[in-house]
Short mmCIF file of C-alpha atoms in Angstrom, two decimals:
data_model
loop_
_atom_site.label_atom_id
_atom_site.label_comp_id
_atom_site.label_asym_id
_atom_site.label_seq_id
_atom_site.Cartn_x
_atom_site.Cartn_y
_atom_site.Cartn_z
CA MET D 1 115.08 55.89 -142.93
CA PRO D 2 117.54 58.76 -143.62
CA LYS D 3 119.59 58.56 -146.77
CA PRO D 4 123.28 57.71 -146.25
CA LYS D 5 125.58 60.69 -146.50
CA LYS D 6 127.44 60.97 -149.77
CA PRO D 7 131.22 61.05 -149.49
CA ARG D 8 132.71 64.50 -149.85
CA THR D 9 134.17 64.94 -153.29
CA LYS D 10 137.20 66.69 -154.69
CA GLU D 11 134.82 69.39 -155.94
CA HIS D 12 133.38 69.88 -152.44
CA TYR D 13 136.79 70.66 -150.97
CA TYR D 14 137.76 72.78 -153.95
CA LYS D 15 134.66 74.95 -153.55
CA SER D 16 135.06 75.09 -149.80
CA ALA D 17 138.71 76.13 -150.12
CA LYS D 18 137.77 78.95 -152.47
CA ALA D 19 135.02 80.13 -150.14
CA HIS D 20 137.37 80.05 -147.14
CA GLY D 21 140.20 81.78 -148.97
CA TYR D 22 142.60 78.83 -148.87
CA ARG D 23 145.16 78.70 -151.66
CA ALA D 24 144.71 74.94 -152.14
CA ARG D 25 142.05 72.37 -151.28
CA SER D 26 144.78 70.27 -149.66
CA ALA D 27 144.46 72.67 -146.71
CA TYR D 28 141.65 70.43 -145.47
CA LYS D 29 143.90 67.38 -145.46
CA LEU D 30 146.26 69.06 -143.03
CA ARG D 31 143.37 70.40 -140.93
CA GLN D 32 141.92 66.90 -140.55
CA ILE D 33 145.26 65.25 -139.76
CA ALA D 34 146.24 67.98 -137.31
CA ALA D 35 142.94 67.69 -135.44
CA LYS D 36 142.94 63.88 -135.24
CA TYR D 37 146.59 63.43 -134.26
CA LYS D 38 147.11 66.68 -132.27
CA LEU D 39 149.89 67.51 -134.69
CA LEU D 40 150.63 70.98 -133.31
CA SER D 41 150.43 70.06 -129.63
CA GLY D 42 153.60 71.25 -127.87
CA ILE D 43 155.10 72.52 -131.14
CA ASN D 44 156.95 75.85 -131.24
CA THR D 45 158.61 75.68 -134.67
CA VAL D 46 157.43 74.07 -137.90
CA VAL D 47 159.39 73.56 -141.11
CA GLU D 48 157.12 73.12 -144.12
CA LEU D 49 158.68 71.66 -147.26
CA CYS D 50 157.20 72.10 -150.75
CA SER D 51 155.01 74.83 -149.29
CA SER D 52 153.87 76.72 -152.42
CA PRO D 53 151.19 77.91 -153.07
CA GLY D 54 150.72 78.10 -149.29
CA GLY D 55 147.49 76.25 -148.47
CA TRP D 56 149.11 74.27 -145.66
CA THR D 57 150.97 77.36 -144.48
CA GLN D 58 147.67 79.19 -144.11
CA VAL D 59 146.28 76.36 -141.98
CA LEU D 60 149.34 76.33 -139.74
CA ARG D 61 149.06 80.04 -139.11
CA GLU D 62 145.29 79.80 -138.63
CA MET D 63 145.50 76.93 -136.14
CA ASP D 64 148.28 78.47 -134.06
CA SER D 65 149.07 82.16 -134.33
CA GLY D 66 152.16 81.81 -132.16
CA ILE D 67 154.21 79.08 -133.83
CA GLU D 68 157.29 79.93 -135.87
CA ILE D 69 156.94 78.76 -139.48
CA VAL D 70 159.75 78.30 -141.98
CA ALA D 71 158.41 77.41 -145.42
CA VAL D 72 160.55 76.04 -148.27
CA ASP D 73 159.75 75.56 -151.94
CA LEU D 74 161.50 75.50 -155.30
CA ASN D 75 158.79 77.81 -156.64
CA PRO D 76 157.93 81.30 -155.33
CA MET D 77 155.19 81.69 -152.72
CA SER D 78 153.14 84.79 -152.01
CA PRO D 79 153.95 86.10 -148.51
CA ILE D 80 152.00 85.01 -145.45
CA GLU D 81 152.24 87.05 -142.28
CA ARG D 82 155.05 86.02 -139.93
CA VAL D 83 156.24 83.17 -142.16
CA THR D 84 159.88 82.91 -143.22
CA PHE D 85 160.08 81.69 -146.79
CA ILE D 86 163.15 80.05 -148.36
CA GLN D 87 163.16 79.45 -152.10
CA GLY D 88 165.15 76.34 -152.92
CA ASP D 89 165.14 72.62 -153.74
CA ILE D 90 164.60 70.38 -150.69
CA LEU D 91 166.89 67.77 -152.28
CA ASP D 92 169.72 70.29 -152.70
CA SER D 93 172.65 69.64 -150.37
CA GLY D 94 172.81 73.27 -149.26
CA ILE D 95 169.16 73.68 -148.24
CA LEU D 96 169.67 72.30 -144.74
CA ASP D 97 172.09 75.07 -143.77
CA ARG D 98 169.63 77.70 -144.98
CA ILE D 99 166.82 76.13 -142.92
CA ARG D 100 169.01 75.89 -139.83
CA ALA D 101 169.94 79.55 -140.16
CA ALA D 102 166.23 80.41 -140.12
CA THR D 103 165.16 78.08 -137.29
CA ARG D 104 168.18 78.72 -135.04
CA GLY D 105 167.82 75.38 -133.29
CA PRO D 106 165.89 72.08 -133.22
CA VAL D 107 162.29 72.06 -134.47
CA GLY D 108 159.25 70.12 -133.35
CA LEU D 109 157.57 69.36 -136.66
CA VAL D 110 158.50 68.93 -140.33
CA ILE D 111 155.63 68.63 -142.81
CA SER D 112 155.60 68.00 -146.53
CA ASP D 113 152.90 67.75 -149.19
CA CYS D 114 155.57 67.28 -151.85
CA ALA D 115 154.60 65.77 -155.18
CA PRO D 116 156.57 65.57 -158.42
CA LYS D 117 155.38 67.05 -161.69
CA VAL D 118 153.21 64.34 -163.18
CA SER D 119 155.00 62.70 -166.10
CA GLY D 120 152.22 60.39 -167.25
CA ASN D 121 154.41 57.41 -166.29
CA TRP D 122 152.97 56.18 -162.99
CA GLU D 123 155.99 54.09 -161.96
CA LEU D 124 158.33 57.01 -162.60
CA ASP D 125 156.07 59.38 -160.65
CA VAL D 126 156.05 57.00 -157.68
CA VAL D 127 159.86 56.79 -157.69
CA ARG D 128 160.15 60.58 -157.81
CA GLN D 129 157.59 61.06 -155.06
CA LEU D 130 159.30 58.52 -152.79
CA SER D 131 162.55 60.40 -153.35
CA LEU D 132 160.87 63.58 -152.08
CA ALA D 133 159.42 61.73 -149.09
CA GLU D 134 162.82 60.22 -148.26
CA GLY D 135 164.35 63.69 -148.52
CA THR D 136 161.74 65.02 -146.11
CA LEU D 137 162.39 62.28 -143.57
CA ASP D 138 166.16 62.76 -143.81
CA ILE D 139 165.75 66.50 -143.22
CA GLY D 140 163.62 65.59 -140.22
CA LEU D 141 166.39 63.43 -138.78
CA LYS D 142 168.74 66.40 -138.92
CA LEU D 143 166.36 69.11 -137.67
CA LEU D 144 163.97 67.56 -135.16
CA ASP D 145 164.26 67.40 -131.40
CA GLU D 146 164.04 63.96 -129.77
CA LYS D 147 160.22 63.92 -129.73
CA GLY D 148 159.83 65.65 -133.08
CA LYS D 149 157.38 64.63 -135.80
CA VAL D 150 157.42 64.38 -139.58
CA LEU D 151 154.31 64.31 -141.76
CA THR D 152 154.91 63.56 -145.43
CA LYS D 153 152.85 62.57 -148.43
CA VAL D 154 153.61 59.20 -150.03
CA PHE D 155 152.36 57.45 -153.16
CA GLN D 156 151.61 53.76 -152.68
CA GLY D 157 153.25 51.91 -155.51
CA SER D 158 156.42 50.06 -156.41
CA GLY D 159 159.03 50.58 -153.70
CA PHE D 160 156.53 51.77 -151.07
CA GLU D 161 156.92 48.76 -148.76
CA ASP D 162 160.71 49.05 -148.82
CA PHE D 163 160.40 52.77 -148.08
CA LEU D 164 158.09 52.04 -145.14
CA HIS D 165 160.42 49.38 -143.77
CA ALA D 166 163.42 51.73 -143.97
CA THR D 167 161.48 54.54 -142.26
CA LYS D 168 160.66 52.28 -139.29
CA LYS D 169 164.41 51.94 -138.69
CA LYS D 170 164.78 55.72 -138.50
CA TYR D 171 161.81 56.72 -136.30
CA HIS D 172 160.38 55.21 -133.12
CA SER D 173 156.75 55.46 -134.28
CA VAL D 174 155.49 55.27 -137.86
CA LYS D 175 151.85 55.26 -138.91
CA LEU D 176 149.93 55.74 -142.14
CA VAL D 177 147.21 58.37 -142.27
CA LYS D 178 144.38 58.83 -144.82
CA PRO D 179 142.41 62.06 -144.22
CA ALA D 180 138.81 62.27 -145.42
CA ALA D 181 139.79 65.02 -147.86
CA SER D 182 141.92 62.53 -149.78
CA ARG D 183 139.97 60.59 -152.39
CA THR D 184 139.50 56.96 -151.32
CA THR D 185 140.54 55.81 -154.80
CA SER D 186 143.80 57.79 -154.69
CA ALA D 187 147.15 56.09 -154.09
CA GLU D 188 148.07 59.12 -151.98
CA ILE D 189 148.56 58.53 -148.26
CA TYR D 190 150.38 60.38 -145.50
CA LEU D 191 153.08 58.99 -143.25
CA LEU D 192 153.44 60.30 -139.70
CA ALA D 193 156.81 59.50 -138.12
CA ILE D 194 157.56 60.45 -134.51
CA GLY D 195 160.79 60.39 -132.53
CA PRO D 196 163.88 60.30 -134.74
CA ILE D 197 166.27 57.52 -133.83
CA GLY D 198 169.79 58.84 -133.26
CA GLN D 199 172.09 58.40 -136.23
CA PRO D 200 175.84 57.71 -135.78
CA ASP D 201 176.68 61.09 -137.34
CA ASP D 202 174.59 62.86 -134.66
CA GLU D 203 177.38 62.42 -132.13
CA ILE D 204 180.11 63.83 -134.35
CA GLY D 205 180.77 67.56 -134.15
CA ASP D 206 180.89 69.82 -137.18
#
């Protein structure tokens, strides 16, 4: 009888990322999600939030050489060919105008692997991470076309269920995704929201 396969570890993906030239092992998380859920199907423009160091950006470019990519991060990011980079805080009120100037119209996909700097206080880290996820989803409501998608990382902890309930009021389809590259013991999970529901402000001109 063959031995059962051991689960792939954090070290496996770290070594594989280094061998492949990815800037972060999280590149495999996006690869797995994109393949399973056809994330880039029909997509012309992607906005990536919290993009630095660029592991996800590399995967986007690798999987589709033709898509337009606008990457945003508070920290600098080394250039990637044919990627527009904006340095700024995704929770800053002025960031949306800068993204719109770069995309020049509605986008098909907003993705985010945002995580706060770990404080050592788990409850505080969850609150901060949910704030980043909420910011991502709100940016999605303002940027996406009617069939657009948002993929964002979420920590499961205090406030998660309320966050999930609120998201289901904003998007037509909401599902939780756990790629194999995420450790099974981790509270990290990804939320895929599709089809922003029109907000009252959408019908009001600038």
